[in-house]
């Protein structure tokens, strides 16, 4: 896949995320790549991890694919072809029974399908997301909509040691608005439940205080509305809107990074709301102090109330989450399968749900109960692909970025503390995320022998256990790599 085509695919994934939700992208598109683009025939080839996923995408998302790819390539797409990793690697791994498999992998685009479907459920196996309506059109109403999603509530949030502080604080805040923790600041890696908790607070407040004006917003929306208000000379209305709000739930605040003017506007909104004891809840992927490009006066305000983190749940909590999601959607999930999925999926809860949806969709398709063999087959190509895909180059570049150190310094023999630490983290993540041997890793890192690598691994493992911030940072880098 050329760099240009890759950029287009990333753009497409962003659009899909906005329209169909990140769960759909996580479940069906994450392991798919845009393999080829032929301008002469206006045809696109997608590479999927297995036949099941390609079939599902063809059945449910071809209209979205066609619409957005046509726009992104600036020409109507005439044909969409699908290639499968599993087919290329031998029929052994072709997981759809022959009788079920659709042999035609090229899909001619038809123009009949209407873009009107509006399913909005949280996790649907039989009716996947088909929300083709752009978000903007949904909130064009005059009165301020709260934008709350009713399915994110406290009741279906599974509590374990990884998230109990954030959960308890969120609950407390919704019982006594603006009184105890203001702001409440929730931080943690992607897919760990921050957005869920923000909505849960909103939904709970709605029950407890029916008169309260609640508003959930992503920071992206906040930025866009601010920019639009400036462009149309409507800054007064913009301010007035926030003056009318009693509970502001602002998600992914890290996106305000380097947006000076927006930060200024937010600073004033924050102060006004805070003075009036109106509740503010913020989320971010890192601790306030670690958000780069954020004014320090904002950082310090974010720590005025309570800062609570969310971590990846432990195995037991993951199993409980899976069982809860399965029950919620009437999926029969045997315990050994739940255990298998939970131990196989390590990075976040969204991915956990994605795995469950894929397995359940597969079971529905072949009309058989879920078994461990089935789960193995359905998960194998996506999880394995990730390992093969992670390259040493990607690891070192990402580590360099997070430590703000040059790649060649990490590879050098320099002993400066930060450089040595970045080098050790790189060793650790290379071993963890790639299939390379210690020798190959040592060679790649400027010709070091494997005992140096082992020393680094032991040190990083120790630090992860003893130093919370270091462990957070390492996890963040790992997630960043997994997203690439
Ligand atoms: P984030 O905002 O941190 O990226 P989300 O809140 O979007 O993560 O969570 C991703 C998915 O995982 C959502 O569908 C959410 O319901 C689910 N989820 C995360 N944590 C939990 C939990 N503890 N219990 C139940 N579901 C959870
Ligand atoms: Mg979120």
CSV table of C-alpha atoms and ligand atoms in Angstrom, one decimal:
chain,number,residue,atom,x,y,z
A,1,UNK,CA,0.0,0.0,0.0
A,2,UNK,CA,1.6,3.3,-1.1
A,3,UNK,CA,1.8,6.2,1.4
A,4,UNK,CA,-0.9,8.2,-0.5
A,5,UNK,CA,-3.3,5.3,-0.5
A,6,UNK,CA,-2.6,4.7,3.1
A,7,UNK,CA,-3.5,8.3,3.9
A,8,UNK,CA,-6.8,7.9,2.1
A,9,UNK,CA,-7.6,4.7,4.0
A,10,UNK,CA,-6.9,6.5,7.3
A,11,UNK,CA,-9.2,9.3,6.2
A,12,UNK,CA,-11.8,6.7,5.4
A,13,UNK,CA,-11.5,5.1,8.8
A,14,UNK,CA,-11.9,8.5,10.4
A,15,UNK,CA,-15.2,9.1,8.5
A,16,UNK,CA,-16.4,5.6,9.4
A,17,UNK,CA,-15.7,6.3,13.0
A,18,UNK,CA,-17.8,9.5,12.9
A,19,UNK,CA,-20.7,7.9,11.1
A,20,UNK,CA,-20.9,4.4,12.3
A,21,UNK,CA,-19.0,4.7,15.6
A,22,UNK,CA,-15.6,3.5,16.7
A,23,UNK,CA,-17.0,0.1,17.7
A,24,UNK,CA,-17.7,-0.7,14.0
A,25,UNK,CA,-14.2,0.4,13.0
A,26,UNK,CA,-12.7,-1.7,15.8
A,27,UNK,CA,-14.8,-4.8,14.9
A,28,UNK,CA,-14.7,-4.9,11.2
A,29,UNK,CA,-12.2,-2.4,9.7
A,30,UNK,CA,-9.2,-2.3,11.9
A,31,UNK,CA,-7.4,-5.2,10.4
A,32,UNK,CA,-8.4,-4.3,6.8
A,33,UNK,CA,-6.0,-2.4,4.5
A,34,UNK,CA,-6.5,-0.6,1.3
A,35,UNK,CA,-4.4,-2.9,-0.9
A,36,UNK,CA,-4.6,-1.3,-4.3
A,37,UNK,CA,-6.1,1.5,-6.2
A,38,UNK,CA,-6.3,1.5,-10.0
A,39,UNK,CA,-7.2,4.9,-11.4
A,40,UNK,CA,-7.5,3.6,-14.9
A,41,UNK,CA,-10.5,1.4,-14.0
A,42,UNK,CA,-11.5,3.2,-10.8
A,43,UNK,CA,-11.2,0.1,-8.8
A,44,UNK,CA,-10.2,-0.5,-5.3
A,45,UNK,CA,-8.9,-3.6,-3.7
A,46,UNK,CA,-9.2,-4.2,0.0
A,47,UNK,CA,-7.2,-6.7,1.9
A,48,UNK,CA,-9.1,-8.4,4.8
A,49,UNK,CA,-7.8,-10.8,7.5
A,50,UNK,CA,-10.3,-13.5,6.5
A,51,UNK,CA,-13.2,-14.3,4.3
A,52,UNK,CA,-15.7,-13.9,7.0
A,53,UNK,CA,-14.8,-10.3,7.6
A,54,UNK,CA,-14.6,-9.4,3.9
A,55,UNK,CA,-18.1,-11.0,3.4
A,56,UNK,CA,-19.5,-9.0,6.3
A,57,UNK,CA,-18.1,-5.8,5.0
A,58,UNK,CA,-19.5,-6.4,1.6
A,59,UNK,CA,-22.9,-7.2,3.0
A,60,UNK,CA,-23.2,-4.3,5.4
A,61,UNK,CA,-20.9,-1.5,4.5
A,62,UNK,CA,-20.4,-1.4,0.7
A,63,UNK,CA,-22.5,1.7,0.3
A,64,UNK,CA,-20.5,3.6,2.8
A,65,UNK,CA,-17.3,2.3,1.3
A,66,UNK,CA,-18.4,3.4,-2.1
A,67,UNK,CA,-19.6,6.8,-1.1
A,68,UNK,CA,-16.6,7.8,0.9
A,69,UNK,CA,-13.9,6.3,-1.2
A,70,UNK,CA,-15.4,8.0,-4.3
A,71,UNK,CA,-15.2,11.3,-2.5
A,72,UNK,CA,-11.7,10.7,-1.2
A,73,UNK,CA,-10.4,9.5,-4.6
A,74,UNK,CA,-12.3,12.3,-6.4
A,75,UNK,CA,-14.0,9.9,-8.8
A,76,UNK,CA,-16.8,7.4,-8.7
A,77,UNK,CA,-15.6,4.0,-7.6
A,78,UNK,CA,-16.6,1.4,-10.2
A,79,UNK,CA,-15.6,-1.8,-8.5
A,80,UNK,CA,-14.5,-2.9,-5.1
A,81,UNK,CA,-12.5,-6.1,-4.8
A,82,UNK,CA,-11.6,-8.0,-1.7
A,83,UNK,CA,-8.6,-10.1,-1.0
A,84,UNK,CA,-8.2,-12.3,2.0
A,85,UNK,CA,-5.0,-13.0,4.0
A,86,UNK,CA,-6.4,-16.4,4.9
A,87,UNK,CA,-6.9,-17.4,1.2
A,88,UNK,CA,-3.4,-16.4,0.3
A,89,UNK,CA,-2.1,-18.5,3.1
A,90,UNK,CA,-3.8,-21.7,2.1
A,91,UNK,CA,-7.4,-22.9,2.3
A,92,UNK,CA,-6.8,-24.3,5.8
A,93,UNK,CA,-7.5,-20.9,7.3
A,94,UNK,CA,-10.4,-20.0,5.1
A,95,UNK,CA,-12.9,-20.0,7.9
A,96,UNK,CA,-16.2,-19.8,6.1
A,97,UNK,CA,-17.5,-23.3,5.2
A,98,UNK,CA,-17.5,-23.7,1.4
A,99,UNK,CA,-21.2,-23.8,1.2
A,100,UNK,CA,-21.5,-20.4,2.9
A,101,UNK,CA,-18.7,-18.7,1.2
A,102,UNK,CA,-19.5,-16.2,-1.5
A,103,UNK,CA,-17.0,-17.0,-4.2
A,104,UNK,CA,-17.3,-13.7,-6.0
A,105,UNK,CA,-15.0,-11.4,-4.3
A,106,UNK,CA,-15.4,-8.4,-6.6
A,107,UNK,CA,-18.4,-6.3,-5.9
A,108,UNK,CA,-19.9,-4.2,-8.7
A,109,UNK,CA,-21.5,-1.1,-7.2
A,110,UNK,CA,-25.2,-0.8,-7.5
A,111,UNK,CA,-27.0,2.4,-7.0
A,112,UNK,CA,-30.2,1.1,-5.6
A,113,UNK,CA,-29.4,1.0,-2.0
A,114,UNK,CA,-30.8,4.0,-0.1
A,115,UNK,CA,-28.9,5.6,2.6
A,116,UNK,CA,-31.7,5.9,5.0
A,117,UNK,CA,-31.2,3.2,7.6
A,118,UNK,CA,-30.9,4.6,11.1
A,119,UNK,CA,-30.1,1.8,13.5
A,120,UNK,CA,-28.4,3.3,16.5
A,121,UNK,CA,-28.1,0.5,19.0
A,122,UNK,CA,-24.8,0.1,20.9
A,123,UNK,CA,-23.7,-3.4,20.0
A,124,UNK,CA,-25.8,-5.2,17.4
A,125,UNK,CA,-25.0,-8.4,15.8
A,126,UNK,CA,-27.9,-9.0,13.5
A,127,UNK,CA,-28.3,-5.4,12.6
A,128,UNK,CA,-25.0,-3.7,12.3
A,129,UNK,CA,-24.6,0.1,12.4
A,130,UNK,CA,-26.0,1.6,9.3
A,131,UNK,CA,-26.1,5.1,10.4
A,132,UNK,CA,-25.4,6.9,7.2
A,133,UNK,CA,-26.6,10.3,8.4
A,134,UNK,CA,-23.7,12.7,9.1
A,135,UNK,CA,-23.5,13.7,12.8
A,136,UNK,CA,-24.0,17.4,11.9
A,137,UNK,CA,-27.5,16.8,10.6
A,138,UNK,CA,-28.5,15.1,13.8
A,139,UNK,CA,-27.9,18.1,16.0
A,140,UNK,CA,-29.2,20.9,14.0
A,141,UNK,CA,-32.2,21.5,16.3
A,142,UNK,CA,-32.7,24.8,18.0
A,143,UNK,CA,-32.8,23.7,21.6
A,144,UNK,CA,-29.5,22.5,23.0
A,145,UNK,CA,-29.4,18.7,22.7
A,146,UNK,CA,-27.6,16.9,25.5
A,147,UNK,CA,-26.0,14.5,23.0
A,148,UNK,CA,-26.2,11.7,25.5
A,149,UNK,CA,-26.2,8.1,24.5
A,150,UNK,CA,-28.7,6.3,26.6
A,151,UNK,CA,-27.0,3.0,26.5
A,152,UNK,CA,-24.0,4.2,28.4
A,153,UNK,CA,-25.1,3.9,32.0
A,154,UNK,CA,-23.6,3.1,35.3
A,155,UNK,CA,-25.5,-0.1,35.5
A,156,UNK,CA,-23.8,-1.7,32.6
A,157,UNK,CA,-20.3,-0.5,33.5
A,158,UNK,CA,-18.3,-3.3,35.0
A,159,UNK,CA,-16.3,-2.2,38.0
A,160,UNK,CA,-12.9,-3.7,38.8
A,161,UNK,CA,-9.7,-2.5,40.5
A,162,UNK,CA,-8.6,-0.9,37.2
A,163,UNK,CA,-11.5,1.6,37.1
A,164,UNK,CA,-13.1,1.7,40.6
A,165,UNK,CA,-11.8,5.1,41.5
A,166,UNK,CA,-13.1,6.7,38.3
A,167,UNK,CA,-16.4,4.9,38.6
A,168,UNK,CA,-16.9,5.9,42.3
A,169,UNK,CA,-16.0,9.5,41.5
A,170,UNK,CA,-18.3,9.6,38.5
A,171,UNK,CA,-21.1,8.3,40.6
A,172,UNK,CA,-20.5,10.7,43.4
A,173,UNK,CA,-20.4,13.6,41.0
A,174,UNK,CA,-23.8,12.7,39.6
A,175,UNK,CA,-25.3,12.6,43.0
A,176,UNK,CA,-24.1,16.0,44.2
A,177,UNK,CA,-23.4,18.3,41.3
A,178,UNK,CA,-20.6,20.8,41.5
A,179,UNK,CA,-20.2,20.0,45.2
A,180,UNK,CA,-17.4,17.6,45.7
A,181,UNK,CA,-15.1,17.0,42.7
A,182,UNK,CA,-15.0,19.9,40.3
A,183,UNK,CA,-13.8,19.3,37.8
A,184,UNK,CA,-13.7,15.6,37.7
A,185,UNK,CA,-10.9,14.6,35.4
A,186,UNK,CA,-10.8,11.0,34.0
A,187,UNK,CA,-7.8,9.8,32.1
A,188,UNK,CA,-6.7,6.5,30.5
A,189,UNK,CA,-5.8,4.8,27.3
A,190,UNK,CA,-8.2,4.5,24.4
A,191,UNK,CA,-11.1,2.1,24.6
A,192,UNK,CA,-11.1,1.8,28.4
A,193,UNK,CA,-14.4,3.4,29.2
A,194,UNK,CA,-13.9,7.1,29.5
A,195,UNK,CA,-16.6,8.1,27.1
A,196,UNK,CA,-18.9,5.5,28.7
A,197,UNK,CA,-18.5,7.1,32.1
A,198,UNK,CA,-19.0,10.6,30.8
A,199,UNK,CA,-22.4,9.6,29.3
A,200,UNK,CA,-23.2,7.6,32.4
A,201,UNK,CA,-22.8,10.7,34.5
A,202,UNK,CA,-25.0,12.6,32.1
A,203,UNK,CA,-27.7,9.9,32.1
A,204,UNK,CA,-27.7,9.7,35.9
A,205,UNK,CA,-27.9,13.4,36.3
A,206,UNK,CA,-30.8,13.5,33.9
A,207,UNK,CA,-32.6,11.1,36.3
A,208,UNK,CA,-31.6,12.8,39.5
A,209,UNK,CA,-32.0,16.4,38.3
A,210,UNK,CA,-34.5,16.5,35.5
A,211,UNK,CA,-34.2,20.3,35.2
A,212,UNK,CA,-30.5,20.3,34.8
A,213,UNK,CA,-29.1,21.4,31.4
A,214,UNK,CA,-26.6,18.7,30.5
A,215,UNK,CA,-24.2,18.8,27.5
A,216,UNK,CA,-21.9,16.1,26.3
A,217,UNK,CA,-19.3,17.2,23.7
A,218,UNK,CA,-16.1,15.9,22.3
A,219,UNK,CA,-13.3,18.4,22.3
A,220,UNK,CA,-13.3,18.3,18.5
A,221,UNK,CA,-16.9,19.5,18.5
A,222,UNK,CA,-16.0,22.2,20.9
A,223,UNK,CA,-13.1,23.4,18.7
A,224,UNK,CA,-15.2,23.3,15.6
A,225,UNK,CA,-18.1,25.3,17.2
A,226,UNK,CA,-15.6,27.8,18.5
A,227,UNK,CA,-14.0,28.3,15.1
A,228,UNK,CA,-17.4,28.5,13.4
A,229,UNK,CA,-18.6,31.1,15.9
A,230,UNK,CA,-15.5,33.3,15.2
A,231,UNK,CA,-15.9,32.9,11.5
A,232,UNK,CA,-19.6,34.0,11.6
A,233,UNK,CA,-19.0,36.6,14.3
A,234,UNK,CA,-21.1,34.8,16.8
A,235,UNK,CA,-18.8,34.5,19.7
A,236,UNK,CA,-21.5,36.0,22.0
A,237,UNK,CA,-23.9,33.1,21.2
A,238,UNK,CA,-21.1,30.7,21.7
A,239,UNK,CA,-20.4,32.0,25.2
A,240,UNK,CA,-24.1,32.2,26.0
A,241,UNK,CA,-24.5,28.6,25.2
A,242,UNK,CA,-22.1,27.5,27.9
A,243,UNK,CA,-23.6,29.9,30.3
A,244,UNK,CA,-26.8,28.0,30.1
A,245,UNK,CA,-25.2,24.7,30.8
A,246,UNK,CA,-25.3,23.1,34.3
A,247,UNK,CA,-23.2,20.0,33.6
A,248,UNK,CA,-20.5,20.0,30.9
A,249,UNK,CA,-19.0,16.7,29.9
A,250,UNK,CA,-16.1,17.4,27.6
A,251,UNK,CA,-14.4,14.3,26.1
A,252,UNK,CA,-10.9,13.9,24.9
A,253,UNK,CA,-9.6,17.2,26.1
A,254,UNK,CA,-6.1,16.4,24.7
A,255,UNK,CA,-7.3,17.6,21.3
A,256,UNK,CA,-7.2,21.2,22.6
A,257,UNK,CA,-3.5,20.8,22.5
A,258,UNK,CA,-1.8,23.7,20.6
A,259,UNK,CA,-5.2,25.3,19.9
A,260,UNK,CA,-4.3,28.6,21.7
A,261,UNK,CA,-7.5,30.5,21.0
A,262,UNK,CA,-9.8,27.6,21.8
A,263,UNK,CA,-7.9,27.1,25.0
A,264,UNK,CA,-8.5,30.8,25.9
A,265,UNK,CA,-12.2,30.4,25.3
A,266,UNK,CA,-12.3,27.2,27.3
A,267,UNK,CA,-10.4,28.9,30.1
A,268,UNK,CA,-13.1,31.5,30.5
A,269,UNK,CA,-15.9,29.0,30.2
A,270,UNK,CA,-14.2,26.9,32.9
A,271,UNK,CA,-13.8,29.8,35.3
A,272,UNK,CA,-17.4,31.0,34.9
A,273,UNK,CA,-18.8,27.5,35.4
A,274,UNK,CA,-16.6,26.7,38.3
A,275,UNK,CA,-17.4,29.9,40.1
A,276,UNK,CA,-21.1,29.1,39.8
A,277,UNK,CA,-20.5,25.6,41.1
A,278,UNK,CA,-21.6,24.1,37.8
A,279,UNK,CA,-20.2,20.6,37.3
A,280,UNK,CA,-17.4,20.1,34.8
A,281,UNK,CA,-16.2,16.6,33.8
A,282,UNK,CA,-13.2,16.1,31.5
A,283,UNK,CA,-11.5,13.2,30.0
A,284,UNK,CA,-8.1,12.8,28.4
A,285,UNK,CA,-5.7,10.1,27.3
A,286,UNK,CA,-3.1,11.3,29.8
A,287,UNK,CA,-2.7,13.0,33.2
A,288,UNK,CA,-3.3,16.8,32.9
A,289,UNK,CA,0.4,17.7,33.4
A,290,UNK,CA,1.4,15.4,30.5
A,291,UNK,CA,-0.9,16.9,27.9
A,292,UNK,CA,1.5,18.6,25.5
A,293,UNK,CA,0.7,22.0,24.2
A,294,UNK,CA,-1.8,22.9,26.9
A,295,UNK,CA,-1.5,26.2,28.8
A,296,UNK,CA,-0.2,25.5,32.3
A,297,UNK,CA,-3.0,27.5,33.9
A,298,UNK,CA,-5.5,25.1,32.3
A,299,UNK,CA,-3.4,22.1,33.4
A,300,UNK,CA,-3.5,23.3,37.0
A,301,UNK,CA,-7.2,24.0,36.9
A,302,UNK,CA,-7.8,20.5,35.7
A,303,UNK,CA,-6.2,19.2,38.9
A,304,UNK,CA,-8.4,21.4,41.2
A,305,UNK,CA,-10.9,18.6,41.7
A,306,UNK,CA,-10.2,14.9,41.4
A,307,UNK,CA,-8.0,13.2,38.9
A,308,UNK,CA,-8.9,9.6,38.4
A,309,UNK,CA,-7.3,7.1,36.0
A,310,UNK,CA,-8.6,4.1,34.2
A,311,UNK,CA,-6.4,1.1,33.4
A,312,UNK,CA,-6.8,-2.0,31.3
A,313,UNK,CA,-9.0,-4.4,33.4
A,314,UNK,CA,-7.5,-7.6,34.7
A,315,UNK,CA,-8.5,-11.0,33.3
A,316,UNK,CA,-11.3,-11.5,35.7
A,317,UNK,CA,-12.9,-8.1,35.0
A,318,UNK,CA,-12.5,-8.7,31.3
A,319,UNK,CA,-14.4,-12.0,31.6
A,320,UNK,CA,-17.1,-10.3,33.6
A,321,UNK,CA,-17.4,-7.5,30.9
A,322,UNK,CA,-17.7,-10.2,28.2
A,323,UNK,CA,-20.3,-12.1,30.0
A,324,UNK,CA,-22.3,-8.9,30.7
A,325,UNK,CA,-22.1,-7.8,27.1
A,326,UNK,CA,-23.1,-11.3,25.9
A,327,UNK,CA,-26.1,-11.4,28.3
A,328,UNK,CA,-27.1,-7.9,27.2
A,329,UNK,CA,-27.3,-9.0,23.6
A,330,UNK,CA,-28.6,-12.5,24.2
A,331,UNK,CA,-25.4,-14.1,23.0
A,332,UNK,CA,-24.7,-17.6,24.5
A,333,UNK,CA,-21.1,-17.4,25.5
A,334,UNK,CA,-19.6,-20.5,27.1
A,335,UNK,CA,-17.2,-19.7,30.0
A,336,UNK,CA,-14.1,-21.2,28.3
A,337,UNK,CA,-14.7,-19.0,25.3
A,338,UNK,CA,-15.0,-15.9,27.4
A,339,UNK,CA,-11.8,-16.9,29.1
A,340,UNK,CA,-10.1,-17.4,25.8
A,341,UNK,CA,-11.2,-14.1,24.3
A,342,UNK,CA,-10.2,-12.2,27.5
A,343,UNK,CA,-6.8,-13.7,27.6
A,344,UNK,CA,-6.2,-13.2,23.9
A,345,UNK,CA,-7.2,-9.6,23.7
A,346,UNK,CA,-4.9,-7.4,25.7
A,347,UNK,CA,-5.2,-3.8,24.6
A,348,UNK,CA,-8.6,-2.4,25.4
A,349,UNK,CA,-12.3,-3.1,26.1
A,350,UNK,CA,-13.5,-1.9,22.8
A,351,UNK,CA,-11.4,-4.5,21.1
A,352,UNK,CA,-12.8,-7.1,23.6
A,353,UNK,CA,-16.3,-6.2,22.5
A,354,UNK,CA,-15.2,-6.3,18.8
A,355,UNK,CA,-13.9,-9.8,19.2
A,356,UNK,CA,-17.2,-10.9,20.8
A,357,UNK,CA,-19.3,-9.4,18.1
A,358,UNK,CA,-17.2,-11.0,15.3
A,359,UNK,CA,-17.5,-14.4,17.0
A,360,UNK,CA,-21.2,-14.1,17.6
A,361,UNK,CA,-21.8,-12.8,14.0
A,362,UNK,CA,-19.9,-15.8,12.7
A,363,UNK,CA,-21.9,-18.2,14.9
A,364,UNK,CA,-25.2,-16.7,13.6
A,365,UNK,CA,-24.0,-17.0,10.1
A,366,UNK,CA,-23.1,-20.7,10.3
A,367,UNK,CA,-26.1,-21.3,12.6
A,368,UNK,CA,-24.0,-23.1,15.2
A,369,UNK,CA,-23.4,-22.4,18.9
A,370,UNK,CA,-20.2,-20.6,19.9
A,371,UNK,CA,-17.3,-22.9,20.6
A,372,UNK,CA,-13.7,-22.3,21.5
A,373,UNK,CA,-12.5,-23.7,18.1
A,374,UNK,CA,-14.7,-21.1,16.4
A,375,UNK,CA,-13.4,-18.3,18.5
A,376,UNK,CA,-9.8,-19.4,17.7
A,377,UNK,CA,-10.5,-19.3,14.0
A,378,UNK,CA,-12.3,-16.0,14.0
A,379,UNK,CA,-9.7,-14.2,16.2
A,380,UNK,CA,-6.6,-15.8,14.8
A,381,UNK,CA,-6.1,-13.8,11.7
A,382,UNK,CA,-6.7,-10.5,13.3
A,383,UNK,CA,-4.5,-10.9,16.3
A,384,UNK,CA,-1.7,-12.6,14.5
A,385,UNK,CA,-1.7,-10.1,11.8
A,386,UNK,CA,-1.0,-7.4,14.3
A,387,UNK,CA,2.1,-9.1,15.5
A,388,UNK,CA,3.5,-9.7,12.0
A,389,UNK,CA,2.7,-6.1,11.1
A,390,UNK,CA,4.5,-4.5,13.9
A,391,UNK,CA,8.0,-3.6,12.6
A,392,UNK,CA,11.1,-2.7,14.6
A,393,UNK,CA,11.1,0.6,12.7
A,394,UNK,CA,7.6,1.5,13.9
A,395,UNK,CA,8.5,0.7,17.5
A,396,UNK,CA,11.7,2.8,17.6
A,397,UNK,CA,10.0,5.8,15.8
A,398,UNK,CA,7.1,5.7,18.2
A,399,UNK,CA,9.3,5.5,21.3
A,400,UNK,CA,11.4,8.3,20.0
A,401,UNK,CA,8.3,10.4,19.5
A,402,UNK,CA,7.0,9.8,23.0
A,403,UNK,CA,10.4,10.6,24.6
A,404,UNK,CA,11.1,13.5,22.3
A,405,UNK,CA,14.4,11.9,21.4
A,406,UNK,CA,15.9,11.3,18.0
A,407,UNK,CA,15.9,7.8,16.6
A,408,UNK,CA,19.7,7.9,16.0
A,409,UNK,CA,20.2,8.9,19.7
A,410,UNK,CA,18.3,5.8,20.8
A,411,UNK,CA,20.4,3.6,18.6
A,412,UNK,CA,23.6,5.4,19.7
A,413,UNK,CA,25.8,4.4,22.7
A,414,UNK,CA,24.9,7.6,24.6
A,415,UNK,CA,24.3,7.0,28.3
A,416,UNK,CA,22.3,10.1,29.2
A,417,UNK,CA,19.5,8.9,31.5
A,418,UNK,CA,16.5,9.8,29.3
A,419,UNK,CA,18.1,8.3,26.2
A,420,UNK,CA,19.1,5.1,28.0
A,421,UNK,CA,15.6,4.8,29.3
A,422,UNK,CA,14.0,5.3,25.9
A,423,UNK,CA,16.4,2.7,24.5
A,424,UNK,CA,15.3,0.2,27.2
A,425,UNK,CA,11.6,0.8,26.5
A,426,UNK,CA,12.3,0.3,22.8
A,427,UNK,CA,14.0,-3.1,23.6
A,428,UNK,CA,11.1,-4.1,25.8
A,429,UNK,CA,8.4,-3.2,23.2
A,430,UNK,CA,10.3,-4.8,20.4
A,431,UNK,CA,10.4,-8.0,22.2
A,432,UNK,CA,6.8,-7.8,23.3
A,433,UNK,CA,5.2,-6.7,20.0
A,434,UNK,CA,7.3,-8.2,17.2
A,435,UNK,CA,8.3,-11.7,16.4
A,436,UNK,CA,12.0,-10.8,16.2
A,437,UNK,CA,14.7,-12.7,18.1
A,438,UNK,CA,16.8,-10.9,20.7
A,439,UNK,CA,19.8,-11.1,18.3
A,440,UNK,CA,17.9,-9.4,15.6
A,441,UNK,CA,16.6,-6.7,18.0
A,442,UNK,CA,20.2,-6.2,19.3
A,443,UNK,CA,21.5,-5.8,15.8
A,444,UNK,CA,18.8,-3.4,14.8
A,445,UNK,CA,19.6,-1.3,17.8
A,446,UNK,CA,23.1,-0.5,16.8
A,447,UNK,CA,24.8,-3.9,17.2
A,448,UNK,CA,24.2,-4.8,20.8
A,449,UNK,CA,24.5,-8.3,22.1
A,450,UNK,CA,21.5,-10.1,23.4
A,451,UNK,CA,22.6,-9.9,27.1
A,452,UNK,CA,22.1,-6.1,26.8
A,453,UNK,CA,18.6,-6.7,25.5
A,454,UNK,CA,17.8,-9.1,28.4
A,455,UNK,CA,19.1,-6.6,30.9
A,456,UNK,CA,16.8,-3.9,29.5
A,457,UNK,CA,13.8,-6.2,29.5
A,458,UNK,CA,14.3,-7.1,33.2
A,459,UNK,CA,14.7,-3.5,34.1
A,460,UNK,CA,11.6,-2.3,32.3
A,461,UNK,CA,9.5,-5.1,33.7
A,462,UNK,CA,10.6,-4.1,37.2
A,463,UNK,CA,9.9,-0.4,36.6
A,464,UNK,CA,6.5,-1.2,35.2
A,465,UNK,CA,5.6,-2.9,38.5
A,466,UNK,CA,7.0,-0.2,40.8
A,467,UNK,CA,6.5,3.1,38.9
A,468,UNK,CA,2.9,3.9,38.0
A,469,UNK,CA,3.7,6.8,35.7
A,470,UNK,CA,6.3,4.9,33.8
A,471,UNK,CA,3.9,2.0,33.4
A,472,UNK,CA,1.2,4.3,32.0
A,473,UNK,CA,3.7,5.8,29.6
A,474,UNK,CA,4.8,2.5,28.3
A,475,UNK,CA,1.3,1.3,27.9
A,476,UNK,CA,0.4,4.5,26.0
A,477,UNK,CA,3.4,3.9,23.6
A,478,UNK,CA,2.2,0.3,23.1
A,479,UNK,CA,-1.2,1.5,22.2
A,480,UNK,CA,0.1,4.1,19.9
A,481,UNK,CA,2.1,1.3,18.1
A,482,UNK,CA,-1.0,-0.9,17.9
A,483,UNK,CA,-3.0,1.8,16.3
A,484,UNK,CA,-0.5,2.2,13.4
B,1,LIG,P1,-12.7,5.4,25.7
B,1,LIG,O1,-13.6,6.6,25.7
B,1,LIG,O2,-11.9,5.4,27.0
B,1,LIG,O3,-11.9,5.3,24.5
B,1,LIG,P2,-15.2,4.0,25.6
B,1,LIG,O4,-15.9,4.6,26.7
B,1,LIG,O5,-15.6,4.4,24.2
B,1,LIG,O6,-13.6,4.1,25.7
B,1,LIG,O7,-15.3,2.4,25.7
B,1,LIG,C1,-15.1,1.5,24.7
B,1,LIG,C2,-16.2,0.4,24.8
B,1,LIG,O8,-15.9,-0.4,25.9
B,1,LIG,C3,-17.6,0.9,25.0
B,1,LIG,O9,-18.5,0.2,24.2
B,1,LIG,C4,-17.8,0.7,26.5
B,1,LIG,O10,-19.2,0.5,26.7
B,1,LIG,C5,-17.0,-0.5,26.7
B,1,LIG,N1,-16.4,-0.5,28.1
B,1,LIG,C6,-15.3,0.0,28.5
B,1,LIG,N2,-15.1,-0.2,29.9
B,1,LIG,C7,-16.2,-0.9,30.3
B,1,LIG,C8,-16.6,-1.5,31.5
B,1,LIG,N3,-15.8,-1.4,32.6
B,1,LIG,N4,-17.7,-2.1,31.6
B,1,LIG,C9,-18.5,-2.3,30.5
B,1,LIG,N5,-18.2,-1.8,29.3
B,1,LIG,C10,-17.0,-1.1,29.1
B,2,LIG,MG1,-13.7,8.1,24.2
